[in-house]
Structures are given as structure tokens and as C-alpha cells.
mmCIF file of C-alpha atoms in Angstrom:
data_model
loop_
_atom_site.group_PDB
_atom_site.id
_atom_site.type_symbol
_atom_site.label_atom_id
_atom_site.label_comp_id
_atom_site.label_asym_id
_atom_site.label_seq_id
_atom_site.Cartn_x
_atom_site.Cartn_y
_atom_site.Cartn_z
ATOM 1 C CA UNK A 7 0.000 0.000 0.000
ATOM 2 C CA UNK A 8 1.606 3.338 -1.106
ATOM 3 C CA UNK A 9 1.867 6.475 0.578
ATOM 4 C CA UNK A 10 -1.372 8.041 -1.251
ATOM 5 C CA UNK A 11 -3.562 4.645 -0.584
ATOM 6 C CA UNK A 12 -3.092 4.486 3.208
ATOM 7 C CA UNK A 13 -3.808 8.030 3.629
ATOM 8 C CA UNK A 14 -7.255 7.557 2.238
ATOM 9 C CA UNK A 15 -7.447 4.263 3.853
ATOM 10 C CA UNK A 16 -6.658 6.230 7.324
ATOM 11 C CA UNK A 17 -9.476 9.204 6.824
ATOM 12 C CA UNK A 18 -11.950 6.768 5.239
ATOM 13 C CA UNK A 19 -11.332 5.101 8.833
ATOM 14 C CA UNK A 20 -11.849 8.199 10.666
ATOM 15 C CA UNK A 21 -15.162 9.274 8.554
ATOM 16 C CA UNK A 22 -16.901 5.908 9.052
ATOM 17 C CA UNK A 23 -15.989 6.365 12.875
ATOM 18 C CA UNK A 24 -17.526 9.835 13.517
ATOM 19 C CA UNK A 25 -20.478 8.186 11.303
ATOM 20 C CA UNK A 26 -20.758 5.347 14.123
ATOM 21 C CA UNK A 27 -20.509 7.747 16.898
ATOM 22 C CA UNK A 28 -23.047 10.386 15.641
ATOM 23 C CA UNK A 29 -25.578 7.229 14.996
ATOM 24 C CA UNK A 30 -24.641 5.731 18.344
ATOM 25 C CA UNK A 31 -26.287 8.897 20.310
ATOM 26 C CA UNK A 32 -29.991 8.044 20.774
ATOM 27 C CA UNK A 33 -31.973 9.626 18.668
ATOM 28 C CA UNK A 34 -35.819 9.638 17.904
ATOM 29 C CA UNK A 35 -35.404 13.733 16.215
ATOM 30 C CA UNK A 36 -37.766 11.729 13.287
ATOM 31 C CA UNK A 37 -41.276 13.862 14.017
ATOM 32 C CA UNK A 38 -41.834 17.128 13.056
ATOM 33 C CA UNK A 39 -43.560 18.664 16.063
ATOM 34 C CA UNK A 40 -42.707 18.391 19.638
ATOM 35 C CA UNK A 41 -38.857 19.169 18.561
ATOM 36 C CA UNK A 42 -36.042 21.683 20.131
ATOM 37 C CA UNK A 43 -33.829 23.297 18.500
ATOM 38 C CA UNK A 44 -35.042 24.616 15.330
ATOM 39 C CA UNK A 45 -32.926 27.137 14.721
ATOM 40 C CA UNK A 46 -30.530 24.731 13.479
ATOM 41 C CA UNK A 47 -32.578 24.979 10.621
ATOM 42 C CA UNK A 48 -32.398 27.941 10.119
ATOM 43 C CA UNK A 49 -30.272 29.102 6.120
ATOM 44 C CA UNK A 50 -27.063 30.346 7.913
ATOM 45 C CA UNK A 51 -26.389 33.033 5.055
ATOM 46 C CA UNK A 52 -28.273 35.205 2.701
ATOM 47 C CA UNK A 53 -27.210 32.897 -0.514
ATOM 48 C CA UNK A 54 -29.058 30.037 1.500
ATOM 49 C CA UNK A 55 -32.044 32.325 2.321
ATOM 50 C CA UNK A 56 -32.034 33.343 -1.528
ATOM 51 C CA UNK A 57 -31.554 29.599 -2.681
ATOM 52 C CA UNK A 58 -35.426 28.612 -0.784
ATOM 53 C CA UNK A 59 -33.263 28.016 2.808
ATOM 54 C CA UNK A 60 -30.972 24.985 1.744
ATOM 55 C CA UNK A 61 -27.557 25.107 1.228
ATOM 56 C CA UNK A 62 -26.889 24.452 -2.445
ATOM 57 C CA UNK A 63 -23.453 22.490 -3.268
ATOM 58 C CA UNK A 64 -20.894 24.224 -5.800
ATOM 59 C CA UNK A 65 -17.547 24.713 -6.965
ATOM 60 C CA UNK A 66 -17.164 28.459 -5.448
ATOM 61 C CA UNK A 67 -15.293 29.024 -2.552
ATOM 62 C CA UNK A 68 -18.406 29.462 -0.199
ATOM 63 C CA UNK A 69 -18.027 28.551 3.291
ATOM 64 C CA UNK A 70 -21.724 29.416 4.074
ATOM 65 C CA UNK A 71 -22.270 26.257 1.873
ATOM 66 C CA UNK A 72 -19.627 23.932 3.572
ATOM 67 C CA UNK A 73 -21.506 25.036 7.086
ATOM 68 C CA UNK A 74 -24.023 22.667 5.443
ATOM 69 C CA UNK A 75 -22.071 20.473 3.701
ATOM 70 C CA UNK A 76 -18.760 19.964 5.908
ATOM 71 C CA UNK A 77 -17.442 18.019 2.855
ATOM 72 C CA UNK A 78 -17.365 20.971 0.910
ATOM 73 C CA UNK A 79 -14.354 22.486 3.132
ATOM 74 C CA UNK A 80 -12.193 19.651 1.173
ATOM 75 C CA UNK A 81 -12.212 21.822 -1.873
ATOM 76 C CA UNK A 82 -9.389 24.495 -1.219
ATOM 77 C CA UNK A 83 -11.815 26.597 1.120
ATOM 78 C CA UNK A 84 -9.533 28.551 3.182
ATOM 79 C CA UNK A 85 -9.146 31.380 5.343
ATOM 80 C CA UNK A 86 -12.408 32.931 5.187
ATOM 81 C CA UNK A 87 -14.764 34.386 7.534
ATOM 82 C CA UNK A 88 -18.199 35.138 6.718
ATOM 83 C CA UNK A 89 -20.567 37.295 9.220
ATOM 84 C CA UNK A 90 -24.505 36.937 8.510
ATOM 85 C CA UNK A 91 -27.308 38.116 10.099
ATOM 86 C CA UNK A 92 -31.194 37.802 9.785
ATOM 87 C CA UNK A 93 -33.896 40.151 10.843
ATOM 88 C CA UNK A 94 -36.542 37.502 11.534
ATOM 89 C CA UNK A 95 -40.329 37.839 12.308
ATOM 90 C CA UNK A 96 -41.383 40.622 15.106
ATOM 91 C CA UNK A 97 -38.040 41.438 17.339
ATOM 92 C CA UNK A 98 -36.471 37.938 16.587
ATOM 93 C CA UNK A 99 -32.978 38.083 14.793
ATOM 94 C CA UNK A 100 -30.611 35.467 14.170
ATOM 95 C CA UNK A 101 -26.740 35.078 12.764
ATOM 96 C CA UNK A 102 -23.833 33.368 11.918
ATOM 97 C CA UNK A 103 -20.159 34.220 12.436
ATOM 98 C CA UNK A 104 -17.830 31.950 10.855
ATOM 99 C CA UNK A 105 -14.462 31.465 10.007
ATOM 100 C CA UNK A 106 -12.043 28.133 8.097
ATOM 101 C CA UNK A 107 -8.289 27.131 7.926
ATOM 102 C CA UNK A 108 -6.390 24.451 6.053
ATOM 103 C CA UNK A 109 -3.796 22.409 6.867
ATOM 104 C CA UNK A 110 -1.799 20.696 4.988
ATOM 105 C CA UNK A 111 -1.947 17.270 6.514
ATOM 106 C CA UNK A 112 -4.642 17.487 8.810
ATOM 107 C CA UNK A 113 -7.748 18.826 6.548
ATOM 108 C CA UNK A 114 -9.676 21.727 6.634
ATOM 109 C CA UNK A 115 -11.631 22.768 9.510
ATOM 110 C CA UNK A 116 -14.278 25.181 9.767
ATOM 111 C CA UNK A 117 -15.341 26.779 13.615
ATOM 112 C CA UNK A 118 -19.174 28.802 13.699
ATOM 113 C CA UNK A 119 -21.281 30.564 16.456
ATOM 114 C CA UNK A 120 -24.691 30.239 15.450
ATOM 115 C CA UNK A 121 -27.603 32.201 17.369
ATOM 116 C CA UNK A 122 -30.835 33.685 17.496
ATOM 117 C CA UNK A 123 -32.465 36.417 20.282
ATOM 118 C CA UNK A 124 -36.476 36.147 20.703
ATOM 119 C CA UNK A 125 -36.159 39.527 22.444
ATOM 120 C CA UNK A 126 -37.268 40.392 25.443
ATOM 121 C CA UNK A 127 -40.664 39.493 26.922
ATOM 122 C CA UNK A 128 -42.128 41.249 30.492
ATOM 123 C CA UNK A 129 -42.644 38.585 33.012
ATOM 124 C CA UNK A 130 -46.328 38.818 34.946
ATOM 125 C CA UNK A 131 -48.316 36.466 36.604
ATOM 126 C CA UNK A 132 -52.366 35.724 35.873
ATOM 127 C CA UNK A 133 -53.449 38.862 37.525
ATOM 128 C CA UNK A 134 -51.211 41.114 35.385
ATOM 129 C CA UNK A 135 -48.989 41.783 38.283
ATOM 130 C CA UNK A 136 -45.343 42.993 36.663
ATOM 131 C CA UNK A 137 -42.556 41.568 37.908
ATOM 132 C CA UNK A 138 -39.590 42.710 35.019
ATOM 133 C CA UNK A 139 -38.374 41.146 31.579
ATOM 134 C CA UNK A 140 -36.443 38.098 30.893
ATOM 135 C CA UNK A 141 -35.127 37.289 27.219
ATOM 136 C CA UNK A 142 -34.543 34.311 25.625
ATOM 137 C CA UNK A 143 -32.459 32.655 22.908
ATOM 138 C CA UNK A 144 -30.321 29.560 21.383
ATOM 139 C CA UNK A 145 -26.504 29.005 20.798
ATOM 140 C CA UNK A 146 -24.749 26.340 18.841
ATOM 141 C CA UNK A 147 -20.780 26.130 18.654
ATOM 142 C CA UNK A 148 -19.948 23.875 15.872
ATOM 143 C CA UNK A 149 -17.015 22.341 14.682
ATOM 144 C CA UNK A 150 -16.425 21.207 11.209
ATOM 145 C CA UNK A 151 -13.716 19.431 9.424
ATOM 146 C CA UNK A 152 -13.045 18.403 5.740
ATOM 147 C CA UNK A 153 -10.966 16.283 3.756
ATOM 148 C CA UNK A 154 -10.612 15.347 0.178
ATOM 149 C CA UNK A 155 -10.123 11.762 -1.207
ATOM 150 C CA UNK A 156 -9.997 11.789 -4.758
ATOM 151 C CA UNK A 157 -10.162 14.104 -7.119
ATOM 152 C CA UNK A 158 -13.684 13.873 -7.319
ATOM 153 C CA UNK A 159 -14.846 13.132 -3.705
ATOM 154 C CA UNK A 160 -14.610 14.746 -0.407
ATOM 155 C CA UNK A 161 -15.558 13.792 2.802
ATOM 156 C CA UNK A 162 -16.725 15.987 6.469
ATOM 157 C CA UNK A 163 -18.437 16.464 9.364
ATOM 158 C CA UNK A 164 -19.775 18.796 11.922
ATOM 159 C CA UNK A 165 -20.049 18.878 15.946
ATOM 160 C CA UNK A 166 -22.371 20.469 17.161
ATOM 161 C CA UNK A 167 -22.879 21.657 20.946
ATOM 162 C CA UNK A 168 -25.875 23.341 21.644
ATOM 163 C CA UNK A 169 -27.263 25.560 24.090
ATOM 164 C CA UNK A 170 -30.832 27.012 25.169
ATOM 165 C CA UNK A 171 -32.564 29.067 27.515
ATOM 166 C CA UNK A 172 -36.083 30.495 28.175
ATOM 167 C CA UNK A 173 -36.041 32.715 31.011
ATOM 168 C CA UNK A 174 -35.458 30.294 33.882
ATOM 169 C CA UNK A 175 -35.543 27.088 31.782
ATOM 170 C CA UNK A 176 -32.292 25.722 29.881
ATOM 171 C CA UNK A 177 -31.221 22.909 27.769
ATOM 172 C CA UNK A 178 -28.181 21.776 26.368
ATOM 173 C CA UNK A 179 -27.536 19.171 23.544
ATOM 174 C CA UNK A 180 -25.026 17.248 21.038
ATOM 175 C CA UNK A 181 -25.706 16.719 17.512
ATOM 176 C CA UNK A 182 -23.200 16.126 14.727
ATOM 177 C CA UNK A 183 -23.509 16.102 10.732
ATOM 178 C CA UNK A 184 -21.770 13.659 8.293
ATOM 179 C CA UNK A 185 -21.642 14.233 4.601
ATOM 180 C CA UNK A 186 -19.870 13.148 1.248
ATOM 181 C CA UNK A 187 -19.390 15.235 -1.807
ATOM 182 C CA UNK A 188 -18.912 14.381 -5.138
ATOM 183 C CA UNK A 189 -17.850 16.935 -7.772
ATOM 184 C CA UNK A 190 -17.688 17.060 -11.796
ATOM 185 C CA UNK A 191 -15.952 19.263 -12.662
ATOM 186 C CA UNK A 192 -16.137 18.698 -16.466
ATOM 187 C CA UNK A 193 -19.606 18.045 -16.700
ATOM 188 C CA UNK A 194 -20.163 20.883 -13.730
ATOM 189 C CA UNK A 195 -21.984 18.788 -11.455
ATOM 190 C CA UNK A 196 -21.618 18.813 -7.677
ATOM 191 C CA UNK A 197 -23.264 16.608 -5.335
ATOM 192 C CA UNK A 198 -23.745 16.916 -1.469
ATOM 193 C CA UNK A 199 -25.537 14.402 0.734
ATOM 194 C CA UNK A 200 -25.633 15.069 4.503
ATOM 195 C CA UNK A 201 -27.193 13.588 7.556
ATOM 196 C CA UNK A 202 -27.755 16.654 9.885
ATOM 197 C CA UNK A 203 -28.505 16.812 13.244
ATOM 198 C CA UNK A 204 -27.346 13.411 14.719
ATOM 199 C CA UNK A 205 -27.801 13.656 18.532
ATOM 200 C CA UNK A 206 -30.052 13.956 21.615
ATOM 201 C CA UNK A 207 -30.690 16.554 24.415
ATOM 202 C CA UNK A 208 -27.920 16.248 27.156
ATOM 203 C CA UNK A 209 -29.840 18.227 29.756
ATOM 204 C CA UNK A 210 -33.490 19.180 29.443
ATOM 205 C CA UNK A 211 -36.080 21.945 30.163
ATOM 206 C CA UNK A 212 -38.751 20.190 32.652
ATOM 207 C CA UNK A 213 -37.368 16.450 32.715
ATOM 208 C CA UNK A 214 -38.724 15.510 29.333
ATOM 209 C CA UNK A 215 -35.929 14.640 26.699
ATOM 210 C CA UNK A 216 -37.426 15.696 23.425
ATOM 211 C CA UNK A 217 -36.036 15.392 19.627
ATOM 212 C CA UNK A 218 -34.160 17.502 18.078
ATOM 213 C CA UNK A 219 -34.348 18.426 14.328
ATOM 214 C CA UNK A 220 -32.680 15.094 12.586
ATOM 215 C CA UNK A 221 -32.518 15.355 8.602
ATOM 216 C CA UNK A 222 -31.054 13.775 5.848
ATOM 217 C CA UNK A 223 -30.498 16.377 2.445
ATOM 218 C CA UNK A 224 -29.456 15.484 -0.490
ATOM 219 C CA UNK A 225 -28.457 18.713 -2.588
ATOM 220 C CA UNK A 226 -27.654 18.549 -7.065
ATOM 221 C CA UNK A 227 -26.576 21.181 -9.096
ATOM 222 C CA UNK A 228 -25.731 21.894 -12.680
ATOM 223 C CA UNK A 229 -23.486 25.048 -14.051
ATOM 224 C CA UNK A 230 -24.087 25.317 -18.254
ATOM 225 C CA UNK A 231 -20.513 24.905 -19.640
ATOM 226 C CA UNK A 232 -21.368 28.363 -22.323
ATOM 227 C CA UNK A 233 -23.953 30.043 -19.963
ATOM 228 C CA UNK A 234 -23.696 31.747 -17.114
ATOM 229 C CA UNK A 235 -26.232 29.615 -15.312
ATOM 230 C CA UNK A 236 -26.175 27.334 -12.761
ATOM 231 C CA UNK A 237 -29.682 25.023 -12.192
ATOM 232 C CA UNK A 238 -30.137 23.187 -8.576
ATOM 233 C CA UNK A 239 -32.100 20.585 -6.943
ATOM 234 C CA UNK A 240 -31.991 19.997 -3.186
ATOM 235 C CA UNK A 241 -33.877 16.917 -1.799
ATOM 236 C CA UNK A 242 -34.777 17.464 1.947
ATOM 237 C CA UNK A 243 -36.115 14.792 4.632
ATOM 238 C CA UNK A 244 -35.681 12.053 2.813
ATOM 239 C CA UNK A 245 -36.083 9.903 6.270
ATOM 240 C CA UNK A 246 -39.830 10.885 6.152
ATOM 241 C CA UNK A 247 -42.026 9.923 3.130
ATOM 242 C CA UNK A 248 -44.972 11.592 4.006
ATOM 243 C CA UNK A 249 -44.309 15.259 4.879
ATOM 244 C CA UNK A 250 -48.007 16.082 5.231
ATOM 245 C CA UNK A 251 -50.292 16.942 8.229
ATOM 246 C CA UNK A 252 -53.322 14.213 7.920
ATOM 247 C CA UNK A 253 -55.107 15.992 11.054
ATOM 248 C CA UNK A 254 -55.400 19.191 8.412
ATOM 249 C CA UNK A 255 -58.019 19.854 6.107
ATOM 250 C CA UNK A 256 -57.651 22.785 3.610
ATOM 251 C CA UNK A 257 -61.020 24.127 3.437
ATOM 252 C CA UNK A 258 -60.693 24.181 -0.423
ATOM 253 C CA UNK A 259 -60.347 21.046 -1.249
ATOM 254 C CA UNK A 260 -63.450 20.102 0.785
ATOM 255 C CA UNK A 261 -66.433 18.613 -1.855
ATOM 256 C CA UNK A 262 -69.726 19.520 -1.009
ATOM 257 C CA UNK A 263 -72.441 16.182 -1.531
ATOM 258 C CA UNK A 264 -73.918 18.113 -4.280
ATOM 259 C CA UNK A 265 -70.678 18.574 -6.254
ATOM 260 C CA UNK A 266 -69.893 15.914 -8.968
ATOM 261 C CA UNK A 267 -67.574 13.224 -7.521
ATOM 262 C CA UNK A 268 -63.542 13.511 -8.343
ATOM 263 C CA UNK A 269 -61.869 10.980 -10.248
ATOM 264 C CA UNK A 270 -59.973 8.749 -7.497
ATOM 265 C CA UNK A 271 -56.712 7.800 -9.605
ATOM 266 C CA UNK A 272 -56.713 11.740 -10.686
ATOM 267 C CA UNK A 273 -56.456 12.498 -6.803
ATOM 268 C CA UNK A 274 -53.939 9.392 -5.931
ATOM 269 C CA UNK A 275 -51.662 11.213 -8.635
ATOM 270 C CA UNK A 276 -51.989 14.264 -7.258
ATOM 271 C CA UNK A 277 -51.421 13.584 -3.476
ATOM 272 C CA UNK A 278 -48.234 12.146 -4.419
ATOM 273 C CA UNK A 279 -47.118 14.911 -6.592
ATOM 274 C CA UNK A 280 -47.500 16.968 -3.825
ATOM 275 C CA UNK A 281 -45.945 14.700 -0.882
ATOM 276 C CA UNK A 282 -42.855 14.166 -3.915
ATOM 277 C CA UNK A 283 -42.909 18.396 -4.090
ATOM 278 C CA UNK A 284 -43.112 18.651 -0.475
ATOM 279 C CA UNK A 285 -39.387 17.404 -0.650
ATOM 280 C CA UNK A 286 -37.981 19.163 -3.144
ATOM 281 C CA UNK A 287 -36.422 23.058 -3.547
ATOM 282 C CA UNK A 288 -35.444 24.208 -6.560
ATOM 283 C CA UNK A 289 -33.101 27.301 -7.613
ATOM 284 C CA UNK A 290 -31.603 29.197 -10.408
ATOM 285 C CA UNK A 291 -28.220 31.233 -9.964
ATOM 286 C CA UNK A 292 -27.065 33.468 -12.871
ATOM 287 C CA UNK A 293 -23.369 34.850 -12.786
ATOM 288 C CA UNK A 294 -22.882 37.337 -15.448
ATOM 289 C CA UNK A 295 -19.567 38.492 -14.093
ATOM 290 C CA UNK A 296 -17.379 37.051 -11.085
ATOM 291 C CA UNK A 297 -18.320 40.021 -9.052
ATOM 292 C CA UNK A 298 -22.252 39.804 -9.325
ATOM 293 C CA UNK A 299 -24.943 37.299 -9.058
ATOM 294 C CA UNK A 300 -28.539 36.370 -8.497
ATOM 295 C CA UNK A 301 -30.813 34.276 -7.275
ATOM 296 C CA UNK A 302 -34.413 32.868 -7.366
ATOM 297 C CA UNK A 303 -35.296 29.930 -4.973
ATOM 298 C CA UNK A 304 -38.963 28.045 -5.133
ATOM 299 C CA UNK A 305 -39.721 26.400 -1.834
ATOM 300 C CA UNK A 306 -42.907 24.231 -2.641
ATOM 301 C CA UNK A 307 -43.750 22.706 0.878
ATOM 302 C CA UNK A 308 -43.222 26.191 2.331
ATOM 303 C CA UNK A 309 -45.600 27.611 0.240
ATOM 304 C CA UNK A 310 -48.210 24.970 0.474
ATOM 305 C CA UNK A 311 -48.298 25.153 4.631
ATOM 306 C CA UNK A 312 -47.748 28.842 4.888
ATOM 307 C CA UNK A 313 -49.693 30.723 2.035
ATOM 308 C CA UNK A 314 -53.130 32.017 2.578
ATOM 309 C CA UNK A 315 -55.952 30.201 -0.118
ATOM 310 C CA UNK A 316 -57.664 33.876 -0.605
ATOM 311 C CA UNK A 317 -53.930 35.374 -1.447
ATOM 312 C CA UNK A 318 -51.008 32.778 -2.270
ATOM 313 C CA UNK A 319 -48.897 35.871 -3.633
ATOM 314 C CA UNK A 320 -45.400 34.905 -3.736
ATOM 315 C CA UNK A 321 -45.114 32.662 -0.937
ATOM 316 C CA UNK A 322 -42.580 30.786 -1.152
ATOM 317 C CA UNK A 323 -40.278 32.322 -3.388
ATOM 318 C CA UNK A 324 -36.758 33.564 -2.485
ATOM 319 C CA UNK A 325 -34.291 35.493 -3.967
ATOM 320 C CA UNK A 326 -30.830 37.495 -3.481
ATOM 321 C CA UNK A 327 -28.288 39.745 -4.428
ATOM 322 C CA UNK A 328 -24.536 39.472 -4.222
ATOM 323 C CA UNK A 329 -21.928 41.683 -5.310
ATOM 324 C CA UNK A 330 -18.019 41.527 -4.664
ATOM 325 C CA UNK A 331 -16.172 44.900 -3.658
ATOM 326 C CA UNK A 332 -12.851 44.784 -3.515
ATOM 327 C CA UNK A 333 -11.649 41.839 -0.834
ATOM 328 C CA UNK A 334 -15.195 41.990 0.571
ATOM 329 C CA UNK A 335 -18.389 39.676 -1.054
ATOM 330 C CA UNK A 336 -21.968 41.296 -0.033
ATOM 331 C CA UNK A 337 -25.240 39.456 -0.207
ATOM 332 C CA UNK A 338 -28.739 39.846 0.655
ATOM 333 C CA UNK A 339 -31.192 37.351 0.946
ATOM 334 C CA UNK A 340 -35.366 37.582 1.070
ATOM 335 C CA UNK A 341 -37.478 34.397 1.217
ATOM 336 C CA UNK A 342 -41.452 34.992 1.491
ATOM 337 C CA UNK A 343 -42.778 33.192 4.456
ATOM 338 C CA UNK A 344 -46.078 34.442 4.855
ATOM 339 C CA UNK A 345 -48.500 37.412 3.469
ATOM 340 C CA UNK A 346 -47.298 38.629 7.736
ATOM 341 C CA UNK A 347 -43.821 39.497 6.413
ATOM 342 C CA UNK A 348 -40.406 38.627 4.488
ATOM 343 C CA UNK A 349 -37.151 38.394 6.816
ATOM 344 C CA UNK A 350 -34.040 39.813 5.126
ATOM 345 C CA UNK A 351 -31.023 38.697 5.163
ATOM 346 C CA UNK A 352 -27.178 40.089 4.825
ATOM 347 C CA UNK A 353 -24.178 38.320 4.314
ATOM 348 C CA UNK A 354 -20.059 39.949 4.144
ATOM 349 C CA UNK A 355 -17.692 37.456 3.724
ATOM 350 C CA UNK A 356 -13.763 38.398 3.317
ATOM 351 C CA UNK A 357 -10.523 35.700 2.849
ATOM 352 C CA UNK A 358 -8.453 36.933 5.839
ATOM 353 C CA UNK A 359 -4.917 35.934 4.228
ATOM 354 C CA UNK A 360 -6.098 38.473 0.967
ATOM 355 C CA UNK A 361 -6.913 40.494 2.782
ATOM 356 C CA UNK A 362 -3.991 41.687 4.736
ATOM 357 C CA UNK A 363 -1.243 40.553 2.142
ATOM 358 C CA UNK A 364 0.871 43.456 0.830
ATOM 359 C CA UNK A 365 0.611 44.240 -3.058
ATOM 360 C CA UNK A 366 2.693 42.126 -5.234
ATOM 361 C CA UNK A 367 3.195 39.345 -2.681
ATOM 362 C CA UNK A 368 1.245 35.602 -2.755
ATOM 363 C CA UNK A 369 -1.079 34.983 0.033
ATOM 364 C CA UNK A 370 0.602 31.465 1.728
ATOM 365 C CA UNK A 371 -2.890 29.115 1.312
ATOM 366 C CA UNK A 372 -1.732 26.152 2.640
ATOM 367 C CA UNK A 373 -4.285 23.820 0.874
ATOM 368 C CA UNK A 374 -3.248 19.490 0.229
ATOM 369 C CA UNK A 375 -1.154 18.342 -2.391
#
């Protein structure tokens, strides 16, 4: 076995290990209600937000993407830090501050602080006695690390320690992520799949362990070779078939006894167009230049669960801005939630070792060989 073949045989080792030990802590996170920690899914940076609010795998150097995909940090990511923040719904707000470094034999490791503030809320008992405020909000520290195989496939992962607190109550957990990339580059494909949020609570509000956010994503995309285009396809929850709340009936699809009677293999086709849909995002990014792009994200489940019959508007589009000035990359981000508002987002990201090199010299990226 040469020198190149036990390397890979040696991180191969190491992937499949934190695999086992992410799977090994308990975890039912499989339901969608009754779940903490939410804000893990919350799109990290503006290009997410634009993209329909998951991470879309590419060949630019984008460490909001390899947040998502810790695989993607394999692929000569290095020395950036990216700030983001979110003005959510009412006084919530939520960001990311992140930064990466390579080494040469060790990998590439990413570390991010990840948070979001509900504001501050007056505290009163049932007689509307006033007894001060108390705020709440969530951290998460996280820990990522990267390393390329082949030419064509990289490999990562993500620890995650998470804390919580609502006014007296308080929670902490440990999740990780695994994920595999595999890039193209002469056909310009890039693939990401990633198992997110492998864990359990470690301490809990009241005495009741509940679930935390597991999902399994699946992310495609496709740059034209003469266009400046690039076409994605991101796959989420792929752990749950059925995405759908059977408890809910949408008042317009009720049939009064009167009506004429629906074709029943019409309506098994559609339900599982739309529980297929439910899974899917889909996004279009157009680069004219290197210094500007755009995008336009459709998030179908979103829009089915959040828009109003009477007015569906635009719920559940997305789209965003960025522009590079100088050493500095600037994006915004707006996805339509609801006809009750759009949160905005703003991303600045900056390679540190660019940034501060003198004129005429090479930055030093230290990136594997």
C-alpha cells in the first residue's frame, strides 16, 4: 500500500468512525412537532435564504455552503470568515459568524457561532402583576472538518454543541452532521448528501428529553458549460415519506355532496405529486460576471403550509443579491414566508490571508497536495 492509498485508507477510517458515533447517540429527532432546536434549521447566510433556505453544493469558494455540507471544506476553502445576520419575524434576529483554515496534513476545519435572540418578553403572573423582563435565545458552537479523497470526492463532518434558555428554563444538547461530496468538474456537477442533526438533548427543560431536528439532504446542481447559469435541486427529509399533516383539512379542497364526484386515480396522482414536491427546492443562480450574481429559490412545501388560499402571492419564493467589492463579497437574501412578512437577510464574507497581504506578494494558502 503506497503512501497516497493508506492516507485515504486512514481518513476513510476516521469518517466511518464519527459516522458510528453520531448514529450511536440516541436519537428519535424523526417527528416534526414536539422538537427543540429549530434554529438549526435555520439558512445560515443570505445565498441560502435566496436559494429557498438549503444550502446548495458548488464549486465556489463558499463557506456558508460547507456550514451545510462539511465536505465541501475539502475543496481548497480557506481562510475565510463570513458574518450573517437575519432580521426575523417581530423582534427575533438570528446570525452566523464563521471562520475556516487548512492544513496541509490534517484537513480543513471550519469553527461557527450560530444564534438567534427572541427579544425580550415582560414577566407577569395571571393577575397582570409585573414583575420585570427576561429574554430568551439559542446558541450552537460547531465544529467542522473536511478532507478530500480523490479528485472527485470529499468527505466531512460537523459537531455540534448546543445551548438554550427560556427565562429560567435551559437545555443543552449534542448533535453532529456527516456528509460526502462528489464533484464534476467537467460536466459541472456537484453533489452533497448530509445527515444533519445526529444527537439527543444532554440536559433538558422540565425532565422531558425531546427530539431535536434530525434530517437527511441530499443537494444537485448543474453550471451550463457556455452560460452563465447554474440550475439546482436539493432533496430534503428524505427519512420521512410523508411530509403532510393528515389531522389538516384545507377548506378548499373540501367537496360539497352536491358537487360531482372527483376521479380517485386523478387524486392518488396528485397527493403524491405533492408529498414528492413537499421534498424538493429548486433554484436558479445566474453569474454574469465574477463580481455579481442572483438568485431565485422556489420552496414548494413552504408555500403549500404557509400561504393564505384567498392570497397565495409569492409565498414561497426567495431570492438574493450578491456583489463583490474589492476583498469583501456582499449578499442579501429575502425568502417569502407568509403574506405577515419577508425576513431579510445580509451576508459579508472576506478571505483573511487576501486580505492583509501586501501588493505584489502571494497569500501562503496552505491547501493538500
Amino acid at each position: 500500500m503506497n503512501k497516497y492509498s493508506l492516507s485515504i485508507y486512514i481518513y476513510s477510517s476516521i469518517f466511518i468512525a464519527i459516522i458510528i458515533l453520531a448514529i450511536s447517540l440516541p436519537s428519535s429527532g424523526q417527528s416534526q412537532s414536539g422538537r427543540v432546536y429549530e434554529f438549526l434549521n435555520l439558512p445560515s447566510t443570505a445565498r441560502i435564504t435566496a436559494s429557498g433556505g438549503y444550502a446548495v453544493p458548488g464549486f465556489e469558494n463558499d463557506l456558508g455552503m460547507a456550514l451545510y455540507y462539511p465536505s465541501i471544506l475539502g475543496r481548497e476553502i480557506n481562510s475565510q470568515l463570513s458574518l450573517n445576520f437575519a432580521d426575523y419575524f417581530g423582534d427575533i434576529n438570528y446570525g452566523t459568524a464563521a471562520f475556516n483554515r487548512s492544513f496541509y496534513r490534517a484537513g480543513h476545519f471550519s469553527l461557527a457561532v450560530n444564534y438567534i435572540s427572541y427579544g425580550s418578553f415582560t414577566e407577569a403572573d395571571e393577575l397582570g402583576n409585573r414583575y420585570g423582563n427576561f429574554s430568551a435565545g439559542e446558541y450552537a458552537v460547531v465544529l467542522g472538518w473536511g478532507r478530500q479523497l480523490t479528485e472527485k470526492i470529499s468527505i466531512g463532518s460537523n459537531l455540534k454543541s448546543i445551548f438554550s434558555y427560556f427565562e429560567e428554563y435551559s437545555s443543552t444538547g449534542l448533535a453532529a452532521d456527516v456528509s460526502v461530496s462528489w464533484f464534476d468538474s467537467d460536466r459541472m456537477i456537484a453533489t452533497s448528501l448530509v445527515v444533519r442533526n445526529i444527537g439527543r438533548q444532554i440536559t433538558t427543560y422540565n425532565s422531558t428529553r425531546e427530539n431535536i431536528p434530525f434530517d437527511i439532504v441530499l443537494g444537485i446542481s448543474k453550471k451550463l458549460i457556455n452560460a452563465p447559469l447554474r440550475f439546482s435541486m436539493v432533496a430534503h427529509n428524505l427519512h420521512r415519506p410523508d411530509l403532510t399533516y393528515p389531522d389538516f383539512v384545507n377548506p378548499d379542497q373540501i367537496t360539497l355532496a352536491t358537487e360531482t364526484p372527483t376521479n380517485p386515480a386523478r387524486d392518488r396522482i396528485g397527493q403524491f405529486t405533492d408529498k414528492l414536491f413537499r421534498h424538493l427546492v429548486f433554484g436558479i443562480e445566474f453569474t454574469p460576471t465574477a463580481n455579481l450574481s442572483a438568485n431565485i429559490g422556489y420552496n414548494y412545501r413552504r408555500r403549500q403550509e404557509m400561504m393564505v388560499s384567498s392570497r397565495p402571492s409569492s409565498v414561497g419564493l426567495s431570492f438574493g443579491l450578491g456583489l463583490k467589492v474589492s476583498h469583501f463579497r456582499f449578499y442579501y437574501g429575502r425568502a417569502n414566508y407568509h403574506l405577515a412578512g419577508s425576513p431579510n437577510h445580509i451576508s459579508i464574507t472576506t478571505n483573511m490571508e487576501t486580505l492583509f497581504v501586501r501588493p505584489g506578494t502571494k497569500p501562503s494558502i496552505r491547501t493538500e497536495q
